[in-house]
mmCIF file of C-alpha atoms in Angstrom:
data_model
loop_
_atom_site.group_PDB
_atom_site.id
_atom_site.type_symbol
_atom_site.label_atom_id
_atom_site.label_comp_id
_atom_site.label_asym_id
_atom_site.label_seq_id
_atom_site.Cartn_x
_atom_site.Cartn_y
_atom_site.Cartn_z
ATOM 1 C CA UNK A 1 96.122 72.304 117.276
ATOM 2 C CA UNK A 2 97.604 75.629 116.418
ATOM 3 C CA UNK A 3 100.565 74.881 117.972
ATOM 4 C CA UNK A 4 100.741 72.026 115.981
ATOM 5 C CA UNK A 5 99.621 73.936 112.738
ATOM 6 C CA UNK A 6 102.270 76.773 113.635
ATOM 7 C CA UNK A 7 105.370 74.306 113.432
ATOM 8 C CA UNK A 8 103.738 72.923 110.793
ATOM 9 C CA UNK A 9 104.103 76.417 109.097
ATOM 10 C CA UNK A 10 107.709 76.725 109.667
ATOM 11 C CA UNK A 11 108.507 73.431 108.693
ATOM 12 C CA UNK A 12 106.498 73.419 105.479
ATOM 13 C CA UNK A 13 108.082 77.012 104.552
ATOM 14 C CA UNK A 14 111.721 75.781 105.474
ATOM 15 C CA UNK A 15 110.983 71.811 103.592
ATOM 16 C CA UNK A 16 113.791 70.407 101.756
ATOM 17 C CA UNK A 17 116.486 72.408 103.686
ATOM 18 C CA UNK A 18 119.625 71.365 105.409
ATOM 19 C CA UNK A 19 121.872 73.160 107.901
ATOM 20 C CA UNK A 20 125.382 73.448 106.630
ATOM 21 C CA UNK A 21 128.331 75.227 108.962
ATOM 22 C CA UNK A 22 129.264 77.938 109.405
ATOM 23 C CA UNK A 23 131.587 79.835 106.571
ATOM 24 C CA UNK A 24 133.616 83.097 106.590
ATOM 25 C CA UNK A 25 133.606 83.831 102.634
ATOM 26 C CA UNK A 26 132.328 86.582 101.507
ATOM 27 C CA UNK A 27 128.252 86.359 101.401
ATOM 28 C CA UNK A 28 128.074 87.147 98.276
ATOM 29 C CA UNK A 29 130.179 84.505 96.959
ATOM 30 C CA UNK A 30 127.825 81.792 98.241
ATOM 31 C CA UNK A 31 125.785 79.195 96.439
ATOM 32 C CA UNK A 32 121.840 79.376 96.731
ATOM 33 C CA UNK A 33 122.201 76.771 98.854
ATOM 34 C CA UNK A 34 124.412 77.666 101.273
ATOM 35 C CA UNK A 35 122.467 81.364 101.140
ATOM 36 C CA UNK A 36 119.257 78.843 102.071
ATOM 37 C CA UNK A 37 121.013 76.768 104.619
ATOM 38 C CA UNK A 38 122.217 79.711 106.284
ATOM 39 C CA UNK A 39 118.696 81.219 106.628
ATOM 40 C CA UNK A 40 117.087 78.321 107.971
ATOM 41 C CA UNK A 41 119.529 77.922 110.599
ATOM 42 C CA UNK A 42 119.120 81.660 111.599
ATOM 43 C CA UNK A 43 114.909 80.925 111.605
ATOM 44 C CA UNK A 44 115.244 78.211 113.758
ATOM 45 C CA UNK A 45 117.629 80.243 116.023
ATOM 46 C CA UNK A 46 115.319 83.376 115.848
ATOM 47 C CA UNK A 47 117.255 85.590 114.359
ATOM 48 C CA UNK A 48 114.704 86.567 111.555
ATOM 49 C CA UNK A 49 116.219 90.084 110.580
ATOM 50 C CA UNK A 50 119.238 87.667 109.637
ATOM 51 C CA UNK A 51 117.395 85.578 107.652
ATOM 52 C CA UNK A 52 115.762 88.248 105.964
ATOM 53 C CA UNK A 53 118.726 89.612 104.640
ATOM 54 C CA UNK A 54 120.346 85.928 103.371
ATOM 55 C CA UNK A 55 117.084 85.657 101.940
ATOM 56 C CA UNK A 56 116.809 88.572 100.104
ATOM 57 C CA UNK A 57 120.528 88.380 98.669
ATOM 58 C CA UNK A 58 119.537 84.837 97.974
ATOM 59 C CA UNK A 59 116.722 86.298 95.613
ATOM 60 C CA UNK A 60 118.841 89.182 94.098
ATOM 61 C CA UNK A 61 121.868 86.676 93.330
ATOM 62 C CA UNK A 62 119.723 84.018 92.259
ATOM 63 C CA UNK A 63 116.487 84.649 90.782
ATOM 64 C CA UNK A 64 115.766 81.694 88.741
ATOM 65 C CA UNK A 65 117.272 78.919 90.313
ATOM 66 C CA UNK A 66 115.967 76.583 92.240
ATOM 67 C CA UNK A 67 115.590 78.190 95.585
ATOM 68 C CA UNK A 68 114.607 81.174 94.196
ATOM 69 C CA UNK A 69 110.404 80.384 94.549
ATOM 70 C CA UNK A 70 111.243 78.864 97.919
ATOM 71 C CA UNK A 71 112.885 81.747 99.520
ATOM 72 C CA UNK A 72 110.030 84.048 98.533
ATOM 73 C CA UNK A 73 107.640 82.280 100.687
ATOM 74 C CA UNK A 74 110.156 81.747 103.173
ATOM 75 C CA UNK A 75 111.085 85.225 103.404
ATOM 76 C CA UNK A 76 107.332 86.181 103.881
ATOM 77 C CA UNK A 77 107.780 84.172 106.839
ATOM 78 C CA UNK A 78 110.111 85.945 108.399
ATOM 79 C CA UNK A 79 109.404 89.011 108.124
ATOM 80 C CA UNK A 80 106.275 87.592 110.135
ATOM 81 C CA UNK A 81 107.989 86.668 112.448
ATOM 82 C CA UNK A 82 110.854 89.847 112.584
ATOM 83 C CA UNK A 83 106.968 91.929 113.055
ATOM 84 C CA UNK A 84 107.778 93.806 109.272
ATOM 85 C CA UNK A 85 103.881 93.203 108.515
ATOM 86 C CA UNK A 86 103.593 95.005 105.676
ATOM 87 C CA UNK A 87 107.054 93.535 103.914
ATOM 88 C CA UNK A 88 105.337 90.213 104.943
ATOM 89 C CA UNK A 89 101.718 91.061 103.086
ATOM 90 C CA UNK A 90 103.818 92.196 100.297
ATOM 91 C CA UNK A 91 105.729 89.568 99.679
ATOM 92 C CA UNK A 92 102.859 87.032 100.226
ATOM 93 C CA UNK A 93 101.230 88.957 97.273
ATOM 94 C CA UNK A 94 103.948 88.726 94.962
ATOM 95 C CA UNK A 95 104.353 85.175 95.614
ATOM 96 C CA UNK A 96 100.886 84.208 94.904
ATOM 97 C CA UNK A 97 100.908 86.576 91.980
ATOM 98 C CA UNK A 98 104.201 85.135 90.632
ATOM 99 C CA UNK A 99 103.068 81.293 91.635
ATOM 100 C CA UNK A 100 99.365 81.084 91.083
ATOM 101 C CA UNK A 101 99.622 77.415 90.466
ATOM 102 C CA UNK A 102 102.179 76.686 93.401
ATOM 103 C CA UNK A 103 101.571 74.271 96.022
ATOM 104 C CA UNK A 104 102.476 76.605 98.226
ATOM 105 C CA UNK A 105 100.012 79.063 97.875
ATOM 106 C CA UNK A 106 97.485 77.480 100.351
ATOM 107 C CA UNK A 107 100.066 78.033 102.587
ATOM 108 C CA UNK A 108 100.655 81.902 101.712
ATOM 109 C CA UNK A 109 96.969 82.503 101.912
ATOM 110 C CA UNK A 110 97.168 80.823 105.514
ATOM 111 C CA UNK A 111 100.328 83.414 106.052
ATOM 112 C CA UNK A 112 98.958 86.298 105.066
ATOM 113 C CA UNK A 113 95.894 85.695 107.222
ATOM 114 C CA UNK A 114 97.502 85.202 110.273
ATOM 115 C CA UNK A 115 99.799 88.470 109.482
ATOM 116 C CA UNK A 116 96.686 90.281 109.430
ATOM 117 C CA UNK A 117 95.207 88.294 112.063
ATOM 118 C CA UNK A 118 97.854 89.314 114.615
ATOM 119 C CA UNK A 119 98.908 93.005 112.726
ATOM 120 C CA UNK A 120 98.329 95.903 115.508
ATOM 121 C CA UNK A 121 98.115 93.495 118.268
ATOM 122 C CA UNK A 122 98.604 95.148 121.869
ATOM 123 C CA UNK A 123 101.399 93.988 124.516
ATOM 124 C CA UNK A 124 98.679 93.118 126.387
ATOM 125 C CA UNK A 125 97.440 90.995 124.137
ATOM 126 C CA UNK A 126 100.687 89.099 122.548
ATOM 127 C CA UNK A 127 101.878 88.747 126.006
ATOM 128 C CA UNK A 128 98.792 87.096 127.399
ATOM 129 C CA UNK A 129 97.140 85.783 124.403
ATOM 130 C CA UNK A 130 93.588 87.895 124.942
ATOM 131 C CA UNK A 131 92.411 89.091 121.489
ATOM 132 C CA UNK A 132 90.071 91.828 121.533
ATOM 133 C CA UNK A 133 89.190 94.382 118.898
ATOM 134 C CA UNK A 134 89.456 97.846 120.535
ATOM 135 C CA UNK A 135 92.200 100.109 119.457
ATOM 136 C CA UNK A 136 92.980 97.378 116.781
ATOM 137 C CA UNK A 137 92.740 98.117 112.542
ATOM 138 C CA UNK A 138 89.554 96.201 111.660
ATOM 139 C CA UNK A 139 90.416 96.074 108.242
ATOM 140 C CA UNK A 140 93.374 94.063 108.623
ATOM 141 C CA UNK A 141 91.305 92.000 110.157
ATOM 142 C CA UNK A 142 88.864 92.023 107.146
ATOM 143 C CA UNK A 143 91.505 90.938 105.240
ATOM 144 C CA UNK A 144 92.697 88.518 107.362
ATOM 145 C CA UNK A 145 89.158 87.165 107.116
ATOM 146 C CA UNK A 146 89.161 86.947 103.546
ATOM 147 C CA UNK A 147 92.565 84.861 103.218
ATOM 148 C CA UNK A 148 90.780 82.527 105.957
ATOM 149 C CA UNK A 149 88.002 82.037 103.725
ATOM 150 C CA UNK A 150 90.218 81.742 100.700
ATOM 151 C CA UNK A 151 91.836 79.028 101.862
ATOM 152 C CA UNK A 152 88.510 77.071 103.514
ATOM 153 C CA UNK A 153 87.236 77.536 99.999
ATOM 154 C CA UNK A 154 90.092 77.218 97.803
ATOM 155 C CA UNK A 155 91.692 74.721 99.142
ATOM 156 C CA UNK A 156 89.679 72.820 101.212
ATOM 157 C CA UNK A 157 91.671 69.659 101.686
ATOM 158 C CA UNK A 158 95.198 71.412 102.584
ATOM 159 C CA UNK A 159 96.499 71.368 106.278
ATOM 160 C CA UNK A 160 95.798 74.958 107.080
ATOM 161 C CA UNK A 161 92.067 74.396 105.878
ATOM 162 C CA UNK A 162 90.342 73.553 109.262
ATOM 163 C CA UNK A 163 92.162 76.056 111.289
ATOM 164 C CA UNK A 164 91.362 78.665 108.913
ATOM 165 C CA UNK A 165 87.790 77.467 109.789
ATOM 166 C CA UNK A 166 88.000 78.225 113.073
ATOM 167 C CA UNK A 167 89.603 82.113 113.080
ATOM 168 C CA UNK A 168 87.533 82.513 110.199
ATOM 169 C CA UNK A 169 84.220 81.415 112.603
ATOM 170 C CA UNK A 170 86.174 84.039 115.156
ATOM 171 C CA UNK A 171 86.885 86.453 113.413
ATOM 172 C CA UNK A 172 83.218 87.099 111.929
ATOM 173 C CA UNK A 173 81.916 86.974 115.208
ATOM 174 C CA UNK A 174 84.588 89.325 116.369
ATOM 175 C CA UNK A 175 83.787 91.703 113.840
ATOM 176 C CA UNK A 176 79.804 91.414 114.396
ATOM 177 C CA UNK A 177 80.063 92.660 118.052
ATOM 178 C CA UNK A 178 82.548 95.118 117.461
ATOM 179 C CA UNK A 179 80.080 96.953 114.769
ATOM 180 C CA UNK A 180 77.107 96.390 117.353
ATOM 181 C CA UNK A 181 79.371 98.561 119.850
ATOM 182 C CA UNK A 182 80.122 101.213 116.961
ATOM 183 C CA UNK A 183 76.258 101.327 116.515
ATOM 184 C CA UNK A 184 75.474 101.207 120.016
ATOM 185 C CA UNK A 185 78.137 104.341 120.236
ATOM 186 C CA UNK A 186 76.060 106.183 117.094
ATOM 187 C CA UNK A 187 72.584 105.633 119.380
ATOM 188 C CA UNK A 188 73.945 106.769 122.521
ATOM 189 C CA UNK A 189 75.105 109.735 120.984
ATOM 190 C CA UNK A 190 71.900 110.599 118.472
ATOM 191 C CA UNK A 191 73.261 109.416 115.494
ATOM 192 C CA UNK A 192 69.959 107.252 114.524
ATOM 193 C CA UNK A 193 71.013 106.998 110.656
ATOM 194 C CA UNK A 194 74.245 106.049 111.128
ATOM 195 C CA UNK A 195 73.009 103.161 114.031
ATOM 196 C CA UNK A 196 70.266 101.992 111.396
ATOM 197 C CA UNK A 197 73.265 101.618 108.922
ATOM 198 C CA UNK A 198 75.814 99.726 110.957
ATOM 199 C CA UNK A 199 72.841 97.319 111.986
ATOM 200 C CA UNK A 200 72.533 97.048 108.759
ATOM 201 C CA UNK A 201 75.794 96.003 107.813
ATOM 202 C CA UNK A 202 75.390 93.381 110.790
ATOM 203 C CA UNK A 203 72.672 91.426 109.764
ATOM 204 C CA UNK A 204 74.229 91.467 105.748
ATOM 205 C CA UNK A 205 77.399 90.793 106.637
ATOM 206 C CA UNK A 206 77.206 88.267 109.532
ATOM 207 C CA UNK A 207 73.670 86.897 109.232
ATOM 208 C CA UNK A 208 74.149 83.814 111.236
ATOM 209 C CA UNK A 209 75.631 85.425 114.564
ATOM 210 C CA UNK A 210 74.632 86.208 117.866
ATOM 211 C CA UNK A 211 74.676 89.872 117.209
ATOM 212 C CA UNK A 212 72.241 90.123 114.082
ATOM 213 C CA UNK A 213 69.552 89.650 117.623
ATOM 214 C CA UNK A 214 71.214 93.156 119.151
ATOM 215 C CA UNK A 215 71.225 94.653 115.540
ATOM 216 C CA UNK A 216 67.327 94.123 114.542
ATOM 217 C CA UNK A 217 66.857 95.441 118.273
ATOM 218 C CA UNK A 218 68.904 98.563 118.173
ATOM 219 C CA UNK A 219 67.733 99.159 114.587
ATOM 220 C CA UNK A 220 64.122 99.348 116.022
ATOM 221 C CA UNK A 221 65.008 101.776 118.549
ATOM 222 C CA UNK A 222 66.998 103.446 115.857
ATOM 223 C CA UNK A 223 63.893 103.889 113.365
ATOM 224 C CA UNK A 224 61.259 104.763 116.624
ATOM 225 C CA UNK A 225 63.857 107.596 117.040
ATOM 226 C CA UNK A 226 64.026 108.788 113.680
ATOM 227 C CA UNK A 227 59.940 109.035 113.465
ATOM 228 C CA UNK A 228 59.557 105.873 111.102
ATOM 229 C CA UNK A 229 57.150 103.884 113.481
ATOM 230 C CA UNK A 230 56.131 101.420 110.936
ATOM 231 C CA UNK A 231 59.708 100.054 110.602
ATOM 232 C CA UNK A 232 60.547 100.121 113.912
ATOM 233 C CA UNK A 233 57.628 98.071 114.604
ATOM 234 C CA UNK A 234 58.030 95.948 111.635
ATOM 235 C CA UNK A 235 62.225 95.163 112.963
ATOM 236 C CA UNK A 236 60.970 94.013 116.391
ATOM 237 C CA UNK A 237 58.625 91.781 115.050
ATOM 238 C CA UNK A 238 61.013 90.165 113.471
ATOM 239 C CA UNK A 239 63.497 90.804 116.411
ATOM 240 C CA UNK A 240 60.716 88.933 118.869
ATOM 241 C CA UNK A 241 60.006 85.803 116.178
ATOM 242 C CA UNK A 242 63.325 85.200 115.541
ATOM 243 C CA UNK A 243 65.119 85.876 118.787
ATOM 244 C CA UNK A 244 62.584 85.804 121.845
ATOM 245 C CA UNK A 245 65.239 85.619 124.689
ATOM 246 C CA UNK A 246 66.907 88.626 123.461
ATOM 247 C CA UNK A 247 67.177 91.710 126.138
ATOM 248 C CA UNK A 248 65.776 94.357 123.533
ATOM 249 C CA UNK A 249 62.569 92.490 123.240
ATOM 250 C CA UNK A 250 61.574 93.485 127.237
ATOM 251 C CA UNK A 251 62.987 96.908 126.262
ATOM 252 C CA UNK A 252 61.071 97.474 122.920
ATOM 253 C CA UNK A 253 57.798 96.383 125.138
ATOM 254 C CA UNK A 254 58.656 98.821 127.670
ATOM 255 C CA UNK A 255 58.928 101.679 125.137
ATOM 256 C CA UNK A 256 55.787 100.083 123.455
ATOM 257 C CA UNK A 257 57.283 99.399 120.254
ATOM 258 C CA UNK A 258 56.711 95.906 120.644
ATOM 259 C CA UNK A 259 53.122 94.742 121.825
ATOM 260 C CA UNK A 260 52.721 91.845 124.192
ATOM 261 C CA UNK A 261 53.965 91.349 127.844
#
Protein backbone atom coordinates (compact mmCIF):
# COMPACT_ATOMS: atom_id res chain seq x y z
CA UNK A 1 0.00 0.00 0.00
CA UNK A 2 2.61 2.62 0.56
CA UNK A 3 4.35 1.71 -2.24
CA UNK A 4 1.41 2.16 -4.06
CA UNK A 5 0.51 5.51 -2.21
CA UNK A 6 4.26 6.71 -2.81
CA UNK A 7 3.95 6.55 -6.76
CA UNK A 8 0.81 7.76 -6.29
CA UNK A 9 2.56 10.89 -4.74
CA UNK A 10 4.84 11.46 -7.54
CA UNK A 11 2.42 11.00 -10.07
CA UNK A 12 -0.24 13.23 -8.55
CA UNK A 13 2.57 16.05 -7.92
CA UNK A 14 3.98 15.64 -11.59
CA UNK A 15 -0.14 15.25 -13.26
CA UNK A 16 -0.69 16.90 -16.45
CA UNK A 17 3.03 16.85 -17.50
CA UNK A 18 4.74 15.70 -20.61
CA UNK A 19 8.39 14.97 -21.38
CA UNK A 20 9.66 17.08 -24.20
CA UNK A 21 13.56 16.65 -25.57
CA UNK A 22 16.15 17.74 -24.83
CA UNK A 23 17.15 21.61 -25.84
CA UNK A 24 20.44 23.60 -25.73
CA UNK A 25 18.89 27.30 -25.49
CA UNK A 26 19.60 29.19 -22.96
CA UNK A 27 17.39 28.14 -19.70
CA UNK A 28 16.23 31.12 -19.25
CA UNK A 29 14.73 31.58 -22.52
CA UNK A 30 12.34 28.65 -22.00
CA UNK A 31 8.59 28.49 -21.82
CA UNK A 32 6.93 27.32 -18.42
CA UNK A 33 6.39 24.41 -20.07
CA UNK A 34 9.35 23.32 -21.31
CA UNK A 35 10.92 24.61 -17.65
CA UNK A 36 8.06 21.86 -16.33
CA UNK A 37 8.79 19.19 -18.82
CA UNK A 38 12.31 19.41 -18.13
CA UNK A 39 11.81 18.90 -14.35
CA UNK A 40 9.69 16.03 -14.55
CA UNK A 41 11.97 14.23 -16.68
CA UNK A 42 14.90 14.97 -14.23
CA UNK A 43 12.32 13.55 -11.13
CA UNK A 44 11.71 10.57 -12.81
CA UNK A 45 15.48 10.17 -13.58
CA UNK A 46 16.44 11.15 -9.93
CA UNK A 47 18.17 13.92 -10.39
CA UNK A 48 16.14 16.10 -7.85
CA UNK A 49 18.84 18.92 -7.21
CA UNK A 50 18.14 19.40 -11.10
CA UNK A 51 14.75 19.67 -10.81
CA UNK A 52 14.94 21.91 -8.05
CA UNK A 53 16.66 24.42 -9.82
CA UNK A 54 14.22 24.24 -13.26
CA UNK A 55 11.69 24.51 -10.76
CA UNK A 56 12.64 27.33 -9.01
CA UNK A 57 13.59 29.41 -12.27
CA UNK A 58 10.26 28.15 -13.43
CA UNK A 59 8.67 30.11 -10.39
CA UNK A 60 10.94 33.25 -10.63
CA UNK A 61 10.28 33.54 -14.57
CA UNK A 62 6.81 32.70 -14.30
CA UNK A 63 4.90 33.42 -11.32
CA UNK A 64 1.42 33.64 -12.44
CA UNK A 65 1.03 31.42 -15.16
CA UNK A 66 -0.24 28.38 -15.28
CA UNK A 67 2.43 26.16 -13.92
CA UNK A 68 3.31 28.45 -11.52
CA UNK A 69 0.88 26.72 -8.44
CA UNK A 70 1.98 23.36 -9.83
CA UNK A 71 5.63 23.73 -9.53
CA UNK A 72 5.32 24.88 -5.93
CA UNK A 73 4.03 21.63 -4.82
CA UNK A 74 6.18 19.91 -7.10
CA UNK A 75 9.19 21.53 -5.94
CA UNK A 76 8.26 20.60 -2.27
CA UNK A 77 8.62 17.27 -3.62
CA UNK A 78 11.81 17.34 -4.51
CA UNK A 79 13.46 18.79 -2.24
CA UNK A 80 11.98 15.63 -0.33
CA UNK A 81 13.37 13.67 -2.16
CA UNK A 82 17.08 15.73 -2.79
CA UNK A 83 16.87 15.28 1.62
CA UNK A 84 16.61 19.57 1.81
CA UNK A 85 13.88 18.95 4.69
CA UNK A 86 13.53 22.12 5.80
CA UNK A 87 13.29 23.84 2.03
CA UNK A 88 10.65 21.01 1.67
CA UNK A 89 8.50 22.06 5.07
CA UNK A 90 8.88 25.49 3.82
CA UNK A 91 7.66 25.31 0.75
CA UNK A 92 4.76 22.96 1.76
CA UNK A 93 3.78 25.94 4.05
CA UNK A 94 3.75 28.50 1.56
CA UNK A 95 1.81 26.44 -0.71
CA UNK A 96 -0.94 25.72 1.61
CA UNK A 97 -0.79 29.29 2.77
CA UNK A 98 -0.88 30.63 -0.83
CA UNK A 99 -3.60 27.74 -1.96
CA UNK A 100 -5.86 27.17 0.98
CA UNK A 101 -8.62 26.10 -1.29
CA UNK A 102 -6.35 23.92 -3.69
CA UNK A 103 -6.97 20.43 -4.40
CA UNK A 104 -3.75 19.84 -3.76
CA UNK A 105 -3.43 20.62 -0.37
CA UNK A 106 -4.49 17.15 0.97
CA UNK A 107 -1.68 16.15 -0.77
CA UNK A 108 0.86 18.80 0.83
CA UNK A 109 -0.42 17.96 4.24
CA UNK A 110 0.37 14.18 3.31
CA UNK A 111 4.01 15.70 2.13
CA UNK A 112 4.84 17.50 4.82
CA UNK A 113 4.04 14.60 7.14
CA UNK A 114 6.06 12.18 5.66
CA UNK A 115 9.07 14.93 5.52
CA UNK A 116 8.78 15.00 9.11
CA UNK A 117 8.03 11.48 9.36
CA UNK A 118 11.37 10.44 7.83
CA UNK A 119 13.49 13.99 8.91
CA UNK A 120 16.67 12.79 11.12
CA UNK A 121 16.31 9.28 10.09
CA UNK A 122 19.58 7.08 10.75
CA UNK A 123 21.52 5.01 7.90
CA UNK A 124 20.54 2.32 9.77
CA UNK A 125 17.28 2.96 9.53
CA UNK A 126 16.73 4.29 5.71
CA UNK A 127 18.86 1.48 4.68
CA UNK A 128 16.91 -1.25 6.40
CA UNK A 129 13.63 0.29 6.91
CA UNK A 130 13.64 -0.11 11.06
CA UNK A 131 12.10 3.08 12.55
CA UNK A 132 12.89 3.68 16.01
CA UNK A 133 12.87 6.87 18.04
CA UNK A 134 16.28 7.11 19.80
CA UNK A 135 18.65 9.76 18.72
CA UNK A 136 15.73 11.00 16.44
CA UNK A 137 13.93 14.90 16.86
CA UNK A 138 10.57 13.96 18.41
CA UNK A 139 9.13 17.05 17.47
CA UNK A 140 9.38 16.56 13.92
CA UNK A 141 7.71 13.79 14.57
CA UNK A 142 4.96 15.75 16.48
CA UNK A 143 4.52 17.55 13.60
CA UNK A 144 4.51 14.95 11.36
CA UNK A 145 1.70 13.64 13.55
CA UNK A 146 -0.31 16.59 13.27
CA UNK A 147 -0.26 16.79 9.27
CA UNK A 148 -1.35 12.94 9.59
CA UNK A 149 -4.22 13.91 11.53
CA UNK A 150 -4.90 16.93 9.39
CA UNK A 151 -5.40 15.12 6.59
CA UNK A 152 -7.55 11.97 8.36
CA UNK A 153 -9.67 14.85 9.52
CA UNK A 154 -9.63 17.31 6.86
CA UNK A 155 -9.90 15.45 4.21
CA UNK A 156 -11.14 12.30 4.93
CA UNK A 157 -12.13 10.97 1.55
CA UNK A 158 -8.70 11.90 -0.38
CA UNK A 159 -6.18 9.06 -1.32
CA UNK A 160 -3.59 9.83 1.28
CA UNK A 161 -6.45 9.64 4.02
CA UNK A 162 -6.13 5.93 5.14
CA UNK A 163 -2.43 5.80 5.10
CA UNK A 164 -2.23 8.81 7.10
CA UNK A 165 -4.37 6.61 9.45
CA UNK A 166 -2.03 4.20 9.84
CA UNK A 167 1.48 6.37 10.66
CA UNK A 168 -0.76 8.48 12.47
CA UNK A 169 -1.90 5.09 14.73
CA UNK A 170 2.22 4.60 14.67
CA UNK A 171 3.35 7.36 15.33
CA UNK A 172 1.23 7.99 18.67
CA UNK A 173 2.20 4.80 19.84
CA UNK A 174 5.76 5.56 18.96
CA UNK A 175 5.72 8.59 20.83
CA UNK A 176 3.85 6.97 24.01
CA UNK A 177 6.74 4.48 24.65
CA UNK A 178 9.38 6.73 23.91
CA UNK A 179 8.05 9.23 26.86
CA UNK A 180 7.54 6.01 29.13
CA UNK A 181 11.46 5.45 28.56
CA UNK A 182 12.19 9.31 29.27
CA UNK A 183 10.14 8.75 32.53
CA UNK A 184 11.48 5.51 33.27
CA UNK A 185 15.10 7.42 32.80
CA UNK A 186 13.73 10.41 35.40
CA UNK A 187 12.83 7.32 38.09
CA UNK A 188 15.92 5.51 37.73
CA UNK A 189 17.77 8.46 38.33
CA UNK A 190 15.49 10.18 41.37
CA UNK A 191 13.79 12.53 39.45
CA UNK A 192 10.15 11.53 40.96
CA UNK A 193 8.48 14.99 39.77
CA UNK A 194 9.65 14.98 36.57
CA UNK A 195 8.53 10.88 36.14
CA UNK A 196 5.00 11.89 37.66
CA UNK A 197 4.93 14.60 34.84
CA UNK A 198 5.91 12.66 31.77
CA UNK A 199 3.30 9.93 32.96
CA UNK A 200 1.29 12.48 32.92
CA UNK A 201 1.67 13.65 29.59
CA UNK A 202 1.18 9.81 28.61
CA UNK A 203 -2.06 9.11 29.75
CA UNK A 204 -3.34 12.95 28.29
CA UNK A 205 -1.80 12.69 25.32
CA UNK A 206 -2.16 9.03 24.22
CA UNK A 207 -5.01 7.76 26.39
CA UNK A 208 -5.89 4.77 24.38
CA UNK A 209 -2.31 3.04 24.18
CA UNK A 210 -0.54 0.32 25.60
CA UNK A 211 1.71 2.56 27.55
CA UNK A 212 -0.94 4.72 29.58
CA UNK A 213 -0.75 0.79 31.71
CA UNK A 214 3.31 1.50 32.33
CA UNK A 215 2.49 5.27 32.99
CA UNK A 216 -0.32 4.89 35.90
CA UNK A 217 2.31 2.18 37.18
CA UNK A 218 5.45 4.20 37.20
CA UNK A 219 3.43 7.24 38.34
CA UNK A 220 2.53 5.18 41.52
CA UNK A 221 5.97 4.35 42.23
CA UNK A 222 6.72 7.91 41.38
CA UNK A 223 4.21 9.45 44.10
CA UNK A 224 5.22 6.39 46.92
CA UNK A 225 8.70 7.98 46.34
CA UNK A 226 7.87 11.44 46.71
CA UNK A 227 5.92 10.69 50.24
CA UNK A 228 2.29 11.17 48.70
CA UNK A 229 0.96 7.62 49.71
CA UNK A 230 -2.59 8.42 49.09
CA UNK A 231 -1.96 9.00 45.34
CA UNK A 232 0.22 6.41 44.83
CA UNK A 233 -2.29 4.15 46.16
CA UNK A 234 -5.12 5.82 44.52
CA UNK A 235 -2.92 5.40 40.65
CA UNK A 236 -2.56 1.63 41.21
CA UNK A 237 -5.97 1.17 41.87
CA UNK A 238 -6.74 2.39 38.92
CA UNK A 239 -3.55 0.81 37.34
CA UNK A 240 -4.95 -2.85 38.73
CA UNK A 241 -8.89 -2.16 37.47
CA UNK A 242 -8.01 -1.04 34.35
CA UNK A 243 -4.97 -3.05 33.37
CA UNK A 244 -4.68 -6.34 35.58
CA UNK A 245 -2.03 -8.17 33.39
CA UNK A 246 0.26 -5.33 33.61
CA UNK A 247 3.94 -6.15 35.21
CA UNK A 248 3.75 -3.08 37.72
CA UNK A 249 0.72 -4.50 39.35
CA UNK A 250 3.00 -7.71 40.90
CA UNK A 251 5.58 -4.96 41.57
CA UNK A 252 3.30 -2.34 43.33
CA UNK A 253 2.08 -5.57 45.55
CA UNK A 254 5.52 -6.40 46.30
CA UNK A 255 6.34 -2.87 47.54
CA UNK A 256 2.80 -2.96 49.20
CA UNK A 257 1.40 -0.16 47.43
CA UNK A 258 -1.12 -2.23 45.99
CA UNK A 259 -3.09 -4.68 48.39
CA UNK A 260 -4.08 -8.12 47.23
CA UNK A 261 -1.92 -11.14 46.08
Amino acid sequence: MRRLLSRVCLAVALASLTACGRDHHKVRHWPAQKFYAHAVSALKAGNYHHAVTLLEELEGSYPYGRYAAQAEIVVAYAYYKSGESDAAIAAIKRFIRLHPTDPRVAYAYYLEGLVNFNKNKSIIERAFGVNQLRGRDSTALRAALRAFETVVKKYPHSIYATDSAERANYLIDMLARNDISVARYYYIHGAYVATADRCKRVIEHYPRTPAVADALGLMAMAYERMGMVHLSRDTAQILALNFPASRYVKRLRRAHILGGS
